[in-house]
mmCIF file of C-alpha atoms and ligand atoms in Angstrom:
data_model
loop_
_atom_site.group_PDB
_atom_site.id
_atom_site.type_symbol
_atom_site.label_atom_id
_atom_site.label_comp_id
_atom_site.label_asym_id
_atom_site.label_seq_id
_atom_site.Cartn_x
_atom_site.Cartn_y
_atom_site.Cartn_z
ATOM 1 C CA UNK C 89 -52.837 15.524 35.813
ATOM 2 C CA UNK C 90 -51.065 18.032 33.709
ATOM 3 C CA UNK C 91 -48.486 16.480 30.644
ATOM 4 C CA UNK C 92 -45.850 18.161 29.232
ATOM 5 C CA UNK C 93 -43.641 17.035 26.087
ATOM 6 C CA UNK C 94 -40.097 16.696 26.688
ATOM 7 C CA UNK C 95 -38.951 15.582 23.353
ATOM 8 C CA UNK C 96 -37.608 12.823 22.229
ATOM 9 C CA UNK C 97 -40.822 10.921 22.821
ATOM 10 C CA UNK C 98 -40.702 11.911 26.394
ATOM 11 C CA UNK C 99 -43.279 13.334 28.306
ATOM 12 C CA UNK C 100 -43.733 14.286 32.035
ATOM 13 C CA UNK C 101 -46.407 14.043 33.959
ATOM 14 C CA UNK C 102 -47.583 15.874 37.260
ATOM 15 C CA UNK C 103 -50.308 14.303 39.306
ATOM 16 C CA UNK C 104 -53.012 16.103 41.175
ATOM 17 C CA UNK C 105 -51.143 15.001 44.486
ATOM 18 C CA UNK C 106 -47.764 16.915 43.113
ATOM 19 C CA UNK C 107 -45.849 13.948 42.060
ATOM 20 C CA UNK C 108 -44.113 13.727 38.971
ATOM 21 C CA UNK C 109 -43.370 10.939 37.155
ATOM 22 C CA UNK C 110 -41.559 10.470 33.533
ATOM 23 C CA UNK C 111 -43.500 8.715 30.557
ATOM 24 C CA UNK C 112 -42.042 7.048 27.607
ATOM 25 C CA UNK C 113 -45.094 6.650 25.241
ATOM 26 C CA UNK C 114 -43.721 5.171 22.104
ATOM 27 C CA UNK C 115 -41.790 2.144 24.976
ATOM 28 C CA UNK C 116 -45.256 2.210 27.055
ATOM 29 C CA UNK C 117 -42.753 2.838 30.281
ATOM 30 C CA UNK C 118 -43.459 4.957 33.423
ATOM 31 C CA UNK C 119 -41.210 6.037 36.553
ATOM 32 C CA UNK C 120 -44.642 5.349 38.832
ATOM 33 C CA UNK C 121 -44.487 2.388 41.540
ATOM 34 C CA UNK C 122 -47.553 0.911 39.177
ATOM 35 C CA UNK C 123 -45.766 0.580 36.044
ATOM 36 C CA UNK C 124 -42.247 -0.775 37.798
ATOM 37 C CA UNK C 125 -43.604 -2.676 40.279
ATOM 38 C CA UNK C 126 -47.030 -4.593 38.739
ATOM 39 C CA UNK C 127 -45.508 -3.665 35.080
ATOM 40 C CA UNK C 128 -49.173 -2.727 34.477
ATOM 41 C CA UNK C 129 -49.981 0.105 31.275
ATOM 42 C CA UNK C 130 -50.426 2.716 34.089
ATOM 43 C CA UNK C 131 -53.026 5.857 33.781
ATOM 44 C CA UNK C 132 -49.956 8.076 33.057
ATOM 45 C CA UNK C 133 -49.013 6.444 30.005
ATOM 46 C CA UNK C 134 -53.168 6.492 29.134
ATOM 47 C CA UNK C 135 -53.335 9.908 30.130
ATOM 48 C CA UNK C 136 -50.314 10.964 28.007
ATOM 49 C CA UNK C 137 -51.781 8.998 25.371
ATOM 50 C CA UNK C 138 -55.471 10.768 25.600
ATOM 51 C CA UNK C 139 -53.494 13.965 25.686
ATOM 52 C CA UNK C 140 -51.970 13.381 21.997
ATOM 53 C CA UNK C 141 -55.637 12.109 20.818
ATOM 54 C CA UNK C 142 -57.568 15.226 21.929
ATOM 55 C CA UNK C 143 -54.444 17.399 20.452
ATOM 56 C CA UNK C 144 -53.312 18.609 23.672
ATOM 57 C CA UNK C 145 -49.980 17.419 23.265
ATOM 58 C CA UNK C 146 -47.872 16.931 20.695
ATOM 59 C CA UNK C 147 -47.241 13.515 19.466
ATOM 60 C CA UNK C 148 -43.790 12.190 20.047
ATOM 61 C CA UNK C 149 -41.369 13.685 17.391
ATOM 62 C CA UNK C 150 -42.761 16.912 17.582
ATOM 63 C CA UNK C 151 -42.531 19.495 20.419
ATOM 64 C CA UNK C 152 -44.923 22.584 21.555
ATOM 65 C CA UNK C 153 -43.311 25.906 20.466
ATOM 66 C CA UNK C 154 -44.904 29.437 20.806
ATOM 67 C CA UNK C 155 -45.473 31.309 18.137
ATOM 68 C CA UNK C 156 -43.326 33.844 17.363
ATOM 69 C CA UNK C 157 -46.388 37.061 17.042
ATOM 70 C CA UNK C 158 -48.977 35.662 19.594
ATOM 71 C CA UNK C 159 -47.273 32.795 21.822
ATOM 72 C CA UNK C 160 -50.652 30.219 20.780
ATOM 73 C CA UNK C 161 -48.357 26.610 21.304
ATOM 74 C CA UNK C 162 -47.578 24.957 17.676
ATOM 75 C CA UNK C 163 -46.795 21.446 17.172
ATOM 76 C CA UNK C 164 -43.738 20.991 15.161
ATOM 77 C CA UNK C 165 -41.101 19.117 14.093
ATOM 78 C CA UNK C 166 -38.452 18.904 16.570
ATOM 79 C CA UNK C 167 -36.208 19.817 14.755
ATOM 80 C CA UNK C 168 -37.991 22.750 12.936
ATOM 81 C CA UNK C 169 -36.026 25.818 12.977
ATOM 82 C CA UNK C 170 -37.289 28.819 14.471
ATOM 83 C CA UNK C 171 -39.057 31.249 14.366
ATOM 84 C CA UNK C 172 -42.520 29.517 14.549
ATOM 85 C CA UNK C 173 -46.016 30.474 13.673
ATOM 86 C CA UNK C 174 -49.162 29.841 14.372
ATOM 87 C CA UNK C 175 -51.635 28.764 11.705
ATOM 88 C CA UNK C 176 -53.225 32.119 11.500
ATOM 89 C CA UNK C 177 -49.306 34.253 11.456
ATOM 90 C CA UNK C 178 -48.440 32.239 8.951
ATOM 91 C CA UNK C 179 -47.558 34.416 5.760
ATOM 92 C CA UNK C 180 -48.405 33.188 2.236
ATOM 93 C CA UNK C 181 -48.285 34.897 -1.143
ATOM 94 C CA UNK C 182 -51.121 37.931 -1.412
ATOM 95 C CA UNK C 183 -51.401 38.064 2.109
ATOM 96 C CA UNK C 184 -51.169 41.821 4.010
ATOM 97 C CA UNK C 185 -48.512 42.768 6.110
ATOM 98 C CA UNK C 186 -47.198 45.937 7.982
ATOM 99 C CA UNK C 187 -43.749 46.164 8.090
ATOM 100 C CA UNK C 188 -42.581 46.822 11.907
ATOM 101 C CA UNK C 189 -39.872 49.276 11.170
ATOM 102 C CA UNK C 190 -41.835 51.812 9.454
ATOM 103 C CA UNK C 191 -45.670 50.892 9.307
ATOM 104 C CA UNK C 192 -46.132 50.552 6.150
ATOM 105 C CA UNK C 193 -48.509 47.979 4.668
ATOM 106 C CA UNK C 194 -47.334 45.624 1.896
ATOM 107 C CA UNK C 195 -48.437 42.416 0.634
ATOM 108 C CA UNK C 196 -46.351 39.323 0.429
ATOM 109 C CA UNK C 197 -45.475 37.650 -3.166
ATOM 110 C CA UNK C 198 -42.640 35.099 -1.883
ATOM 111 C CA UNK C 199 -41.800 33.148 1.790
ATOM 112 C CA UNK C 200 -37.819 32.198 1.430
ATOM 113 C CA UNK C 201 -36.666 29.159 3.033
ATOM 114 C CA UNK C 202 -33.239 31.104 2.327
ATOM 115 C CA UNK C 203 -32.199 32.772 5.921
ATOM 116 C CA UNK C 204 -31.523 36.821 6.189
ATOM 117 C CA UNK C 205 -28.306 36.330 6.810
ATOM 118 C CA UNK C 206 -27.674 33.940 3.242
ATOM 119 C CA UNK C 207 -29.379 36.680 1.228
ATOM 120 C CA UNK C 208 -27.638 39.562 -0.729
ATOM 121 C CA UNK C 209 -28.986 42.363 -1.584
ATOM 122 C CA UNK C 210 -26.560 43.350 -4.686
ATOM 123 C CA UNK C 211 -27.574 46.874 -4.786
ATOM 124 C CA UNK C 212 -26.455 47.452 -1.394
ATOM 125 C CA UNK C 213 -23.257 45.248 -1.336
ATOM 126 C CA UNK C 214 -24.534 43.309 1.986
ATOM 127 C CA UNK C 215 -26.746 40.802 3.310
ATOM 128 C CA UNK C 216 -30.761 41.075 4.086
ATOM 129 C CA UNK C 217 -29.631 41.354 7.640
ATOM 130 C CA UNK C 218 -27.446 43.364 7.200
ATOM 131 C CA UNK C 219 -29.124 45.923 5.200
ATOM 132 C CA UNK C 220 -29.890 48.729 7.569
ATOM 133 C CA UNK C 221 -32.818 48.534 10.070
ATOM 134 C CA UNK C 222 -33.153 44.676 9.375
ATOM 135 C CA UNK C 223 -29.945 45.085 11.791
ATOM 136 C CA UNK C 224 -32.116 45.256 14.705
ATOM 137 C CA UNK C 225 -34.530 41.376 13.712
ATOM 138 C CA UNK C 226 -32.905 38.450 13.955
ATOM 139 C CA UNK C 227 -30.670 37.153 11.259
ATOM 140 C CA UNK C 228 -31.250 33.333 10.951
ATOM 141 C CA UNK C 229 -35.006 33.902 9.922
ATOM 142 C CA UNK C 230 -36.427 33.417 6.333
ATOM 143 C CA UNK C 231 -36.470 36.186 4.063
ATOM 144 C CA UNK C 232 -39.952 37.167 3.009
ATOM 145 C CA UNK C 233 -40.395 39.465 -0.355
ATOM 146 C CA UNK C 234 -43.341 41.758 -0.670
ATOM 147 C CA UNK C 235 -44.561 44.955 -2.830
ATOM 148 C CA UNK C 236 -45.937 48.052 -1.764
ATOM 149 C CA UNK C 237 -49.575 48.204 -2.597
ATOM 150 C CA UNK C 238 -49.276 50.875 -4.887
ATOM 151 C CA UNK C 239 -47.965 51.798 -8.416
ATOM 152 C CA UNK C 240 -46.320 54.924 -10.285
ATOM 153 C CA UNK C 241 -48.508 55.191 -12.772
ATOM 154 C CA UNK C 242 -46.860 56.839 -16.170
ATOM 155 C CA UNK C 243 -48.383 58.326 -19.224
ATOM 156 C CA UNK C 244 -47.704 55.239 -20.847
ATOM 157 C CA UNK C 245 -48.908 53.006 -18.157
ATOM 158 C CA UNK C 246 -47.024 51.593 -14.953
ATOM 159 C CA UNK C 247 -44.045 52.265 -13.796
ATOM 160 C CA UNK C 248 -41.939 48.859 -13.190
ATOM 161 C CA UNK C 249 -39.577 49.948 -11.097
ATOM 162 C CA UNK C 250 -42.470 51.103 -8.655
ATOM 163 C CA UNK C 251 -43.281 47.567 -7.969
ATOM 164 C CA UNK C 252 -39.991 46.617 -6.920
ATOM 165 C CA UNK C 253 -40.050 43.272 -4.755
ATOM 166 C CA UNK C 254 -38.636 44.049 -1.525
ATOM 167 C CA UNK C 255 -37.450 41.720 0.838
ATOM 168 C CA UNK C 256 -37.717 41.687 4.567
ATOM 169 C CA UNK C 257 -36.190 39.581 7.741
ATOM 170 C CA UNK C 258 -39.328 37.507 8.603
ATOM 171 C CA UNK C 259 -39.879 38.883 11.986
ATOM 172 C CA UNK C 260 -39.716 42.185 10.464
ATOM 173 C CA UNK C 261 -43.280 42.116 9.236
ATOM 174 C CA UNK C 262 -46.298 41.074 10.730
ATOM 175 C CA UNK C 263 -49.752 39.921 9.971
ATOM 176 C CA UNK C 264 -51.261 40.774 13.014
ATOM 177 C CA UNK C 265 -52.774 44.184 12.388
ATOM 178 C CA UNK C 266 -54.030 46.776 14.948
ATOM 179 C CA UNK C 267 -57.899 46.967 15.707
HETATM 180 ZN ZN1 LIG M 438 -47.366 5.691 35.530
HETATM 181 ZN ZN1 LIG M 439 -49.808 33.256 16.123
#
């Protein structure tokens, strides 16, 4: 039998003989002849239920979403805006990236919850979207500010301005590097 969340606490379920039926885990209800008929807790609801134990399935609430760099299913809110990633493309402060566009390797000082498209950069009178090359990711994703890993370093020691934060549509950089 192979299960597959529908949302909303709904889950379908194939049999090996090609029928499908419908589950409703949190009412305990099934669309099999079993459940209807002798109102018994049928083995799809069991199986469903074994699915979401062994972490198969996603629990009801929460749907199976690919994530975004390597397609591994994530369990998230239903609700959870995308893009989604997995536990290891997950970005965090100090971790390595290469940006995409150009190659380049930075590491990341801040995740945004604050979307491309609702940040401005002042300098350049327009959005993080907006913002050349970031025209070609997606705008709705969070903004994600990282350095360049190195520094100008002046006779009197670093240069700040050399360690500018810059900031970056999510899907712009990735975490995934090449072997
Ligand atoms: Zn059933
Ligand atoms: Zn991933």
């Amino acid at each position: 039998m192979s299960v597959l969340a529908l949302g909303d606490g709904l889950y379908e379920v194939e049999t090996a003989s090609d029928t499908t039926y419908l589950v409703d885990l949190q009412a305990g209800r099934c669309t099999c002849p079993d459940h209807i008929f002798r109102g018994t807790r049928c083995k799809h609801v069991r199986r469903v239920a074994i699915e979401i134990t062994e972490g198969r399935t996603p629990p009801p609430g929460e749907v199976a979403v690919p994530c975004h760099d390597c397609a591994t299913p994530v369990f998230v809110d239903e609700d959870e805006p995308d893009p989604v990633y997995c536990e290891a493309h997950t970005l965090s402060p100090g971790d390595r990236v290469v940006d995409r566009e150009t190659g380049d390797r930075l590491t990341v000082v801040d995740v945004s919850v604050l979307r491309a498209d609702a940040v401005r950069i002042d300098a350049a009178g327009c959005t993080v979207a907006e913002y050349g090359t970031n025209e070609n990711y997606d705008p709705d994703v969070p903004v994600v500010g990282a350095i360049y890993p190195y520094a100008t370093v002046a006779r009197h020691g670093v240069v700040p301005e050399s360690l500018r934060v810059y900031v970056f549509p999510r899907t712009r950089l990735t975490n995934q590097f090449e072997a």
